[in-house]
Amino acid sequence: MTEESPVFVSLALNQRLKQLQESYSQNPHLMKQEQLQRFVFELRDYTEAVEILADDAPGKFADTPVDEDTVALLQAQQHSLRLVVQQGQSLETGEGRRLEASLKGLIELNHLLLQDAKQFEAAVANEAAIKEEPKQPKTSFFKRLFGKSE
């Protein structure tokens, strides 16, 4: 059994997050609420920042299925980014230190997004529950006013 590189795993997870972000941005109900819209835009910024890890990341994992659990994806990506930092700490060059600082910044962004993602998913679940509630037909104004029913 071969173990995949943490960078490869992180990029695969990033592609899934990007696909999920695109599906969120296409949902008009989510984009109407400012807090949810802000999370979607922050997720887009984060995924674009992670793509800096490799120049050829876009399109590389196009066939990867989208996992609907944003929190799980962010947690897995945080773990893989931490592994990349641990592997790169042996680099004593200036480039290695800059890369390590950038990765630590991405881990911090991931942590902040993870906190927001829990609230986002709760709001998405609440939004879905509201849509599924059957609406009762409204009675006309005059029927309510005079109390007549047919």
Short mmCIF file of N, CA and C in Angstrom, two decimals:
data_model
loop_
_atom_site.label_atom_id
_atom_site.label_comp_id
_atom_site.label_asym_id
_atom_site.label_seq_id
_atom_site.Cartn_x
_atom_site.Cartn_y
_atom_site.Cartn_z
N MET A 1 0.85 -1.18 0.00
CA MET A 1 0.00 0.00 0.00
C MET A 1 0.89 1.24 0.00
N THR A 2 0.72 2.10 -0.98
CA THR A 2 1.53 3.30 -1.05
C THR A 2 0.81 4.46 -0.39
N GLU A 3 1.59 5.25 0.32
CA GLU A 3 1.02 6.40 1.00
C GLU A 3 1.22 7.63 0.12
N GLU A 4 0.17 8.37 -0.10
CA GLU A 4 0.25 9.53 -0.97
C GLU A 4 0.92 10.69 -0.24
N SER A 5 1.54 11.55 -1.00
CA SER A 5 2.19 12.73 -0.46
C SER A 5 1.15 13.66 0.17
N PRO A 6 1.48 14.27 1.32
CA PRO A 6 0.53 15.21 1.93
C PRO A 6 0.18 16.38 1.02
N VAL A 7 1.12 16.77 0.17
CA VAL A 7 0.84 17.86 -0.77
C VAL A 7 -0.22 17.41 -1.77
N PHE A 8 -0.08 16.20 -2.28
CA PHE A 8 -1.05 15.66 -3.24
C PHE A 8 -2.42 15.53 -2.59
N VAL A 9 -2.46 15.03 -1.36
CA VAL A 9 -3.72 14.88 -0.64
C VAL A 9 -4.37 16.24 -0.42
N SER A 10 -3.55 17.22 -0.02
CA SER A 10 -4.07 18.56 0.23
C SER A 10 -4.65 19.18 -1.04
N LEU A 11 -3.99 18.96 -2.16
CA LEU A 11 -4.48 19.51 -3.43
C LEU A 11 -5.76 18.81 -3.87
N ALA A 12 -5.86 17.51 -3.63
CA ALA A 12 -7.09 16.78 -3.97
C ALA A 12 -8.25 17.29 -3.12
N LEU A 13 -7.99 17.50 -1.84
CA LEU A 13 -9.02 18.04 -0.95
C LEU A 13 -9.39 19.46 -1.36
N ASN A 14 -8.40 20.21 -1.79
CA ASN A 14 -8.65 21.58 -2.22
C ASN A 14 -9.55 21.61 -3.45
N GLN A 15 -9.34 20.66 -4.35
CA GLN A 15 -10.19 20.61 -5.55
C GLN A 15 -11.63 20.30 -5.17
N ARG A 16 -11.81 19.41 -4.20
CA ARG A 16 -13.16 19.11 -3.73
C ARG A 16 -13.80 20.34 -3.09
N LEU A 17 -13.02 21.05 -2.28
CA LEU A 17 -13.54 22.27 -1.65
C LEU A 17 -13.92 23.30 -2.71
N LYS A 18 -13.11 23.40 -3.75
CA LYS A 18 -13.39 24.36 -4.81
C LYS A 18 -14.69 24.00 -5.54
N GLN A 19 -14.89 22.72 -5.82
CA GLN A 19 -16.13 22.28 -6.47
C GLN A 19 -17.33 22.56 -5.58
N LEU A 20 -17.16 22.32 -4.29
CA LEU A 20 -18.24 22.58 -3.34
C LEU A 20 -18.54 24.07 -3.25
N GLN A 21 -17.51 24.89 -3.26
CA GLN A 21 -17.69 26.34 -3.22
C GLN A 21 -18.43 26.81 -4.46
N GLU A 22 -18.11 26.25 -5.61
CA GLU A 22 -18.80 26.63 -6.84
C GLU A 22 -20.28 26.23 -6.79
N SER A 23 -20.56 25.08 -6.22
CA SER A 23 -21.97 24.68 -6.11
C SER A 23 -22.71 25.58 -5.12
N TYR A 24 -22.04 25.99 -4.05
CA TYR A 24 -22.66 26.93 -3.11
C TYR A 24 -22.94 28.27 -3.78
N SER A 25 -22.00 28.74 -4.58
CA SER A 25 -22.17 30.05 -5.21
C SER A 25 -23.29 30.05 -6.26
N GLN A 26 -23.66 28.87 -6.75
CA GLN A 26 -24.76 28.76 -7.72
C GLN A 26 -26.13 28.69 -7.04
N ASN A 27 -26.14 28.54 -5.72
CA ASN A 27 -27.40 28.43 -4.97
C ASN A 27 -27.90 29.82 -4.60
N PRO A 28 -28.99 30.29 -5.21
CA PRO A 28 -29.45 31.66 -4.95
C PRO A 28 -29.94 31.87 -3.51
N HIS A 29 -30.43 30.81 -2.87
CA HIS A 29 -30.90 30.96 -1.49
C HIS A 29 -29.74 31.22 -0.54
N LEU A 30 -28.60 30.59 -0.79
CA LEU A 30 -27.43 30.81 0.06
C LEU A 30 -26.81 32.18 -0.19
N MET A 31 -26.83 32.61 -1.43
CA MET A 31 -26.16 33.85 -1.78
C MET A 31 -26.99 35.08 -1.40
N LYS A 32 -28.23 34.89 -0.96
CA LYS A 32 -29.04 36.02 -0.53
C LYS A 32 -28.66 36.50 0.87
N GLN A 33 -28.18 35.59 1.70
CA GLN A 33 -27.84 35.95 3.07
C GLN A 33 -26.37 36.37 3.14
N GLU A 34 -26.14 37.53 3.73
CA GLU A 34 -24.80 38.12 3.73
C GLU A 34 -23.77 37.24 4.43
N GLN A 35 -24.13 36.66 5.57
CA GLN A 35 -23.19 35.84 6.32
C GLN A 35 -22.79 34.59 5.54
N LEU A 36 -23.76 33.96 4.90
CA LEU A 36 -23.48 32.76 4.11
C LEU A 36 -22.69 33.11 2.85
N GLN A 37 -23.03 34.23 2.26
CA GLN A 37 -22.32 34.69 1.07
C GLN A 37 -20.85 34.98 1.40
N ARG A 38 -20.62 35.60 2.56
CA ARG A 38 -19.25 35.91 2.98
C ARG A 38 -18.44 34.63 3.16
N PHE A 39 -19.06 33.59 3.74
CA PHE A 39 -18.35 32.32 3.90
C PHE A 39 -17.98 31.72 2.54
N VAL A 40 -18.89 31.78 1.59
CA VAL A 40 -18.62 31.23 0.26
C VAL A 40 -17.45 31.97 -0.39
N PHE A 41 -17.42 33.29 -0.25
CA PHE A 41 -16.32 34.07 -0.83
C PHE A 41 -15.00 33.80 -0.10
N GLU A 42 -15.05 33.63 1.21
CA GLU A 42 -13.83 33.32 1.96
C GLU A 42 -13.31 31.93 1.59
N LEU A 43 -14.22 31.01 1.37
CA LEU A 43 -13.83 29.67 0.94
C LEU A 43 -13.16 29.72 -0.43
N ARG A 44 -13.69 30.55 -1.33
CA ARG A 44 -13.07 30.70 -2.65
C ARG A 44 -11.66 31.28 -2.52
N ASP A 45 -11.50 32.30 -1.69
CA ASP A 45 -10.18 32.89 -1.49
C ASP A 45 -9.19 31.88 -0.92
N TYR A 46 -9.67 31.07 0.02
CA TYR A 46 -8.82 30.06 0.64
C TYR A 46 -8.38 29.02 -0.38
N THR A 47 -9.32 28.53 -1.20
CA THR A 47 -8.95 27.50 -2.17
C THR A 47 -7.97 28.04 -3.21
N GLU A 48 -8.12 29.31 -3.56
CA GLU A 48 -7.17 29.91 -4.50
C GLU A 48 -5.79 30.04 -3.86
N ALA A 49 -5.75 30.32 -2.57
CA ALA A 49 -4.46 30.43 -1.88
C ALA A 49 -3.77 29.07 -1.79
N VAL A 50 -4.53 28.02 -1.56
CA VAL A 50 -3.94 26.68 -1.47
C VAL A 50 -3.40 26.22 -2.82
N GLU A 51 -4.00 26.67 -3.91
CA GLU A 51 -3.53 26.28 -5.24
C GLU A 51 -2.10 26.74 -5.51
N ILE A 52 -1.62 27.67 -4.72
CA ILE A 52 -0.25 28.14 -4.88
C ILE A 52 0.75 27.02 -4.58
N LEU A 53 0.32 26.01 -3.84
CA LEU A 53 1.22 24.89 -3.53
C LEU A 53 1.75 24.22 -4.80
N ALA A 54 0.96 24.22 -5.85
CA ALA A 54 1.39 23.61 -7.11
C ALA A 54 0.80 24.39 -8.27
N ASP A 55 1.61 24.62 -9.26
CA ASP A 55 1.17 25.40 -10.41
C ASP A 55 0.11 24.67 -11.23
N ASP A 56 0.18 23.34 -11.27
CA ASP A 56 -0.74 22.58 -12.12
C ASP A 56 -1.92 22.01 -11.35
N ALA A 57 -2.28 22.58 -10.21
CA ALA A 57 -3.38 22.05 -9.40
C ALA A 57 -4.74 22.16 -10.09
N PRO A 58 -5.10 23.28 -10.75
CA PRO A 58 -6.44 23.34 -11.35
C PRO A 58 -6.63 22.29 -12.43
N GLY A 59 -7.75 21.61 -12.38
CA GLY A 59 -8.09 20.63 -13.39
C GLY A 59 -7.47 19.26 -13.18
N LYS A 60 -6.54 19.14 -12.25
CA LYS A 60 -5.85 17.88 -12.04
C LYS A 60 -6.75 16.81 -11.46
N PHE A 61 -7.75 17.22 -10.68
CA PHE A 61 -8.63 16.26 -10.01
C PHE A 61 -10.07 16.47 -10.44
N ALA A 62 -10.29 16.69 -11.70
CA ALA A 62 -11.62 17.03 -12.20
C ALA A 62 -12.63 15.91 -11.98
N ASP A 63 -12.17 14.66 -11.94
CA ASP A 63 -13.10 13.54 -11.78
C ASP A 63 -13.38 13.19 -10.33
N THR A 64 -12.82 13.93 -9.39
CA THR A 64 -13.02 13.65 -7.98
C THR A 64 -14.45 14.00 -7.59
N PRO A 65 -15.17 13.08 -6.95
CA PRO A 65 -16.54 13.40 -6.53
C PRO A 65 -16.55 14.44 -5.42
N VAL A 66 -17.59 15.24 -5.39
CA VAL A 66 -17.70 16.31 -4.40
C VAL A 66 -18.28 15.73 -3.11
N ASP A 67 -17.55 15.90 -2.03
CA ASP A 67 -18.02 15.51 -0.71
C ASP A 67 -18.83 16.68 -0.17
N GLU A 68 -20.01 16.41 0.33
CA GLU A 68 -20.89 17.49 0.78
C GLU A 68 -20.52 18.03 2.15
N ASP A 69 -19.61 17.39 2.86
CA ASP A 69 -19.27 17.80 4.21
C ASP A 69 -18.06 18.73 4.19
N THR A 70 -18.32 20.02 4.22
CA THR A 70 -17.25 21.03 4.18
C THR A 70 -16.35 20.90 5.39
N VAL A 71 -16.93 20.66 6.55
CA VAL A 71 -16.14 20.56 7.78
C VAL A 71 -15.14 19.41 7.68
N ALA A 72 -15.58 18.26 7.20
CA ALA A 72 -14.69 17.10 7.09
C ALA A 72 -13.56 17.38 6.09
N LEU A 73 -13.88 18.03 4.99
CA LEU A 73 -12.84 18.38 4.01
C LEU A 73 -11.82 19.33 4.59
N LEU A 74 -12.28 20.34 5.31
CA LEU A 74 -11.36 21.30 5.91
C LEU A 74 -10.49 20.65 6.98
N GLN A 75 -11.07 19.75 7.77
CA GLN A 75 -10.29 19.06 8.80
C GLN A 75 -9.22 18.18 8.17
N ALA A 76 -9.59 17.45 7.14
CA ALA A 76 -8.62 16.59 6.45
C ALA A 76 -7.52 17.41 5.81
N GLN A 77 -7.89 18.55 5.23
CA GLN A 77 -6.89 19.39 4.59
C GLN A 77 -5.96 20.01 5.63
N GLN A 78 -6.51 20.39 6.77
CA GLN A 78 -5.67 20.95 7.83
C GLN A 78 -4.63 19.91 8.27
N HIS A 79 -5.05 18.68 8.40
CA HIS A 79 -4.13 17.60 8.79
C HIS A 79 -3.03 17.43 7.75
N SER A 80 -3.40 17.42 6.48
CA SER A 80 -2.38 17.23 5.43
C SER A 80 -1.45 18.43 5.34
N LEU A 81 -1.96 19.64 5.56
CA LEU A 81 -1.09 20.82 5.55
C LEU A 81 -0.09 20.78 6.72
N ARG A 82 -0.55 20.31 7.87
CA ARG A 82 0.36 20.16 9.01
C ARG A 82 1.46 19.15 8.71
N LEU A 83 1.12 18.07 8.00
CA LEU A 83 2.14 17.10 7.60
C LEU A 83 3.15 17.71 6.64
N VAL A 84 2.68 18.55 5.73
CA VAL A 84 3.58 19.22 4.79
C VAL A 84 4.55 20.12 5.56
N VAL A 85 4.04 20.84 6.56
CA VAL A 85 4.90 21.72 7.36
C VAL A 85 5.93 20.89 8.11
N GLN A 86 5.51 19.77 8.69
CA GLN A 86 6.45 18.92 9.43
C GLN A 86 7.55 18.38 8.51
N GLN A 87 7.17 18.00 7.30
CA GLN A 87 8.16 17.48 6.36
C GLN A 87 9.09 18.58 5.88
N GLY A 88 8.60 19.80 5.78
CA GLY A 88 9.40 20.90 5.26
C GLY A 88 10.22 21.63 6.29
N GLN A 89 10.10 21.28 7.57
CA GLN A 89 10.85 22.00 8.60
C GLN A 89 12.34 21.73 8.52
N SER A 90 12.74 20.70 7.81
CA SER A 90 14.16 20.41 7.67
C SER A 90 14.83 21.35 6.67
N LEU A 91 14.04 22.09 5.90
CA LEU A 91 14.61 23.03 4.93
C LEU A 91 15.13 24.25 5.67
N GLU A 92 16.41 24.53 5.52
CA GLU A 92 17.02 25.67 6.20
C GLU A 92 17.24 26.85 5.26
N THR A 93 16.78 26.75 4.04
CA THR A 93 16.97 27.84 3.09
C THR A 93 15.92 28.91 3.33
N GLY A 94 16.15 30.06 2.76
CA GLY A 94 15.18 31.15 2.87
C GLY A 94 13.87 30.78 2.20
N GLU A 95 13.95 30.08 1.08
CA GLU A 95 12.75 29.64 0.38
C GLU A 95 11.95 28.67 1.24
N GLY A 96 12.64 27.77 1.93
CA GLY A 96 11.96 26.82 2.81
C GLY A 96 11.26 27.50 3.96
N ARG A 97 11.90 28.52 4.52
CA ARG A 97 11.28 29.25 5.64
C ARG A 97 10.07 30.05 5.16
N ARG A 98 10.16 30.63 3.96
CA ARG A 98 9.01 31.36 3.42
C ARG A 98 7.85 30.42 3.14
N LEU A 99 8.16 29.25 2.58
CA LEU A 99 7.12 28.26 2.31
C LEU A 99 6.47 27.80 3.62
N GLU A 100 7.28 27.58 4.64
CA GLU A 100 6.75 27.16 5.93
C GLU A 100 5.84 28.24 6.52
N ALA A 101 6.24 29.50 6.43
CA ALA A 101 5.41 30.59 6.94
C ALA A 101 4.10 30.70 6.16
N SER A 102 4.17 30.51 4.86
CA SER A 102 2.95 30.54 4.04
C SER A 102 2.01 29.41 4.41
N LEU A 103 2.57 28.23 4.60
CA LEU A 103 1.75 27.08 4.97
C LEU A 103 1.10 27.27 6.34
N LYS A 104 1.85 27.85 7.26
CA LYS A 104 1.27 28.11 8.59
C LYS A 104 0.14 29.14 8.49
N GLY A 105 0.28 30.11 7.59
CA GLY A 105 -0.80 31.06 7.36
C GLY A 105 -2.03 30.37 6.78
N LEU A 106 -1.81 29.42 5.87
CA LEU A 106 -2.93 28.66 5.31
C LEU A 106 -3.61 27.80 6.37
N ILE A 107 -2.82 27.26 7.28
CA ILE A 107 -3.40 26.46 8.37
C ILE A 107 -4.26 27.35 9.26
N GLU A 108 -3.81 28.56 9.50
CA GLU A 108 -4.60 29.50 10.31
C GLU A 108 -5.91 29.87 9.60
N LEU A 109 -5.82 30.14 8.29
CA LEU A 109 -7.04 30.41 7.52
C LEU A 109 -7.98 29.21 7.54
N ASN A 110 -7.41 28.02 7.43
CA ASN A 110 -8.20 26.81 7.48
C ASN A 110 -8.93 26.71 8.81
N HIS A 111 -8.23 27.01 9.89
CA HIS A 111 -8.84 26.94 11.22
C HIS A 111 -10.01 27.92 11.34
N LEU A 112 -9.83 29.13 10.84
CA LEU A 112 -10.91 30.12 10.89
C LEU A 112 -12.09 29.69 10.02
N LEU A 113 -11.81 29.16 8.84
CA LEU A 113 -12.88 28.67 7.96
C LEU A 113 -13.61 27.49 8.59
N LEU A 114 -12.87 26.67 9.30
CA LEU A 114 -13.47 25.52 9.96
C LEU A 114 -14.50 25.96 11.00
N GLN A 115 -14.18 27.01 11.72
CA GLN A 115 -15.14 27.54 12.70
C GLN A 115 -16.39 28.07 12.00
N ASP A 116 -16.20 28.80 10.90
CA ASP A 116 -17.34 29.35 10.16
C ASP A 116 -18.12 28.26 9.43
N ALA A 117 -17.43 27.20 9.02
CA ALA A 117 -18.08 26.14 8.24
C ALA A 117 -19.14 25.42 9.07
N LYS A 118 -18.90 25.27 10.35
CA LYS A 118 -19.89 24.61 11.21
C LYS A 118 -21.17 25.42 11.26
N GLN A 119 -21.05 26.74 11.37
CA GLN A 119 -22.23 27.61 11.37
C GLN A 119 -22.88 27.61 9.99
N PHE A 120 -22.06 27.60 8.94
CA PHE A 120 -22.57 27.60 7.57
C PHE A 120 -23.40 26.36 7.30
N GLU A 121 -22.87 25.19 7.67
CA GLU A 121 -23.60 23.96 7.42
C GLU A 121 -24.89 23.89 8.22
N ALA A 122 -24.88 24.45 9.43
CA ALA A 122 -26.12 24.51 10.22
C ALA A 122 -27.14 25.40 9.53
N ALA A 123 -26.69 26.52 8.98
CA ALA A 123 -27.59 27.43 8.26
C ALA A 123 -28.11 26.78 6.99
N VAL A 124 -27.27 26.04 6.28
CA VAL A 124 -27.69 25.35 5.06
C VAL A 124 -28.73 24.28 5.40
N ALA A 125 -28.51 23.56 6.48
CA ALA A 125 -29.48 22.54 6.90
C ALA A 125 -30.80 23.18 7.30
N ASN A 126 -30.73 24.31 7.98
CA ASN A 126 -31.93 25.05 8.38
C ASN A 126 -32.66 25.55 7.14
N GLU A 127 -31.93 26.04 6.16
CA GLU A 127 -32.51 26.54 4.91
C GLU A 127 -33.22 25.40 4.17
N ALA A 128 -32.62 24.21 4.17
CA ALA A 128 -33.24 23.06 3.51
C ALA A 128 -34.50 22.64 4.25
N ALA A 129 -34.49 22.72 5.57
CA ALA A 129 -35.67 22.35 6.35
C ALA A 129 -36.82 23.32 6.10
N ILE A 130 -36.48 24.59 5.95
CA ILE A 130 -37.51 25.61 5.69
C ILE A 130 -38.15 25.36 4.32
N LYS A 131 -37.34 25.00 3.32
CA LYS A 131 -37.86 24.74 1.98
C LYS A 131 -38.80 23.55 1.96
N GLU A 132 -38.52 22.55 2.80
CA GLU A 132 -39.29 21.32 2.78
C GLU A 132 -40.61 21.42 3.52
N GLU A 133 -40.79 22.44 4.35
CA GLU A 133 -42.05 22.59 5.08
C GLU A 133 -43.18 22.88 4.09
N PRO A 134 -44.27 22.14 4.17
CA PRO A 134 -45.38 22.40 3.25
C PRO A 134 -46.07 23.71 3.63
N LYS A 135 -46.38 24.47 2.63
CA LYS A 135 -47.06 25.74 2.86
C LYS A 135 -48.56 25.53 2.75
N GLN A 136 -49.27 26.10 3.71
CA GLN A 136 -50.72 25.99 3.68
C GLN A 136 -51.26 27.07 2.76
N PRO A 137 -52.29 26.73 2.02
CA PRO A 137 -52.84 27.73 1.11
C PRO A 137 -53.46 28.88 1.90
N LYS A 138 -53.23 30.07 1.42
CA LYS A 138 -53.78 31.25 2.08
C LYS A 138 -55.26 31.37 1.75
N THR A 139 -56.01 31.80 2.73
CA THR A 139 -57.41 32.08 2.48
C THR A 139 -57.52 33.52 2.02
N SER A 140 -58.54 33.79 1.27
CA SER A 140 -58.69 35.15 0.76
C SER A 140 -59.02 36.12 1.90
N PHE A 141 -58.79 37.34 1.63
CA PHE A 141 -59.00 38.38 2.63
C PHE A 141 -60.46 38.42 3.09
N PHE A 142 -61.39 38.33 2.16
CA PHE A 142 -62.80 38.42 2.52
C PHE A 142 -63.27 37.19 3.31
N LYS A 143 -62.71 36.03 2.99
CA LYS A 143 -63.06 34.84 3.75
C LYS A 143 -62.57 34.96 5.18
N ARG A 144 -61.38 35.50 5.36
CA ARG A 144 -60.88 35.70 6.72
C ARG A 144 -61.68 36.79 7.44
N LEU A 145 -62.04 37.82 6.70
CA LEU A 145 -62.75 38.95 7.30
C LEU A 145 -64.15 38.54 7.77
N PHE A 146 -64.86 37.82 6.94
CA PHE A 146 -66.24 37.46 7.27
C PHE A 146 -66.37 36.06 7.87
N GLY A 147 -65.29 35.32 7.91
CA GLY A 147 -65.30 34.01 8.53
C GLY A 147 -66.11 32.98 7.78
N LYS A 148 -66.32 33.18 6.51
CA LYS A 148 -67.07 32.20 5.72
C LYS A 148 -66.13 31.16 5.16
N SER A 149 -66.56 29.95 5.17
CA SER A 149 -65.76 28.89 4.55
C SER A 149 -66.64 28.14 3.56
N GLU A 150 -66.03 27.57 2.60
CA GLU A 150 -66.79 26.86 1.57
C GLU A 150 -66.90 25.42 1.89
#
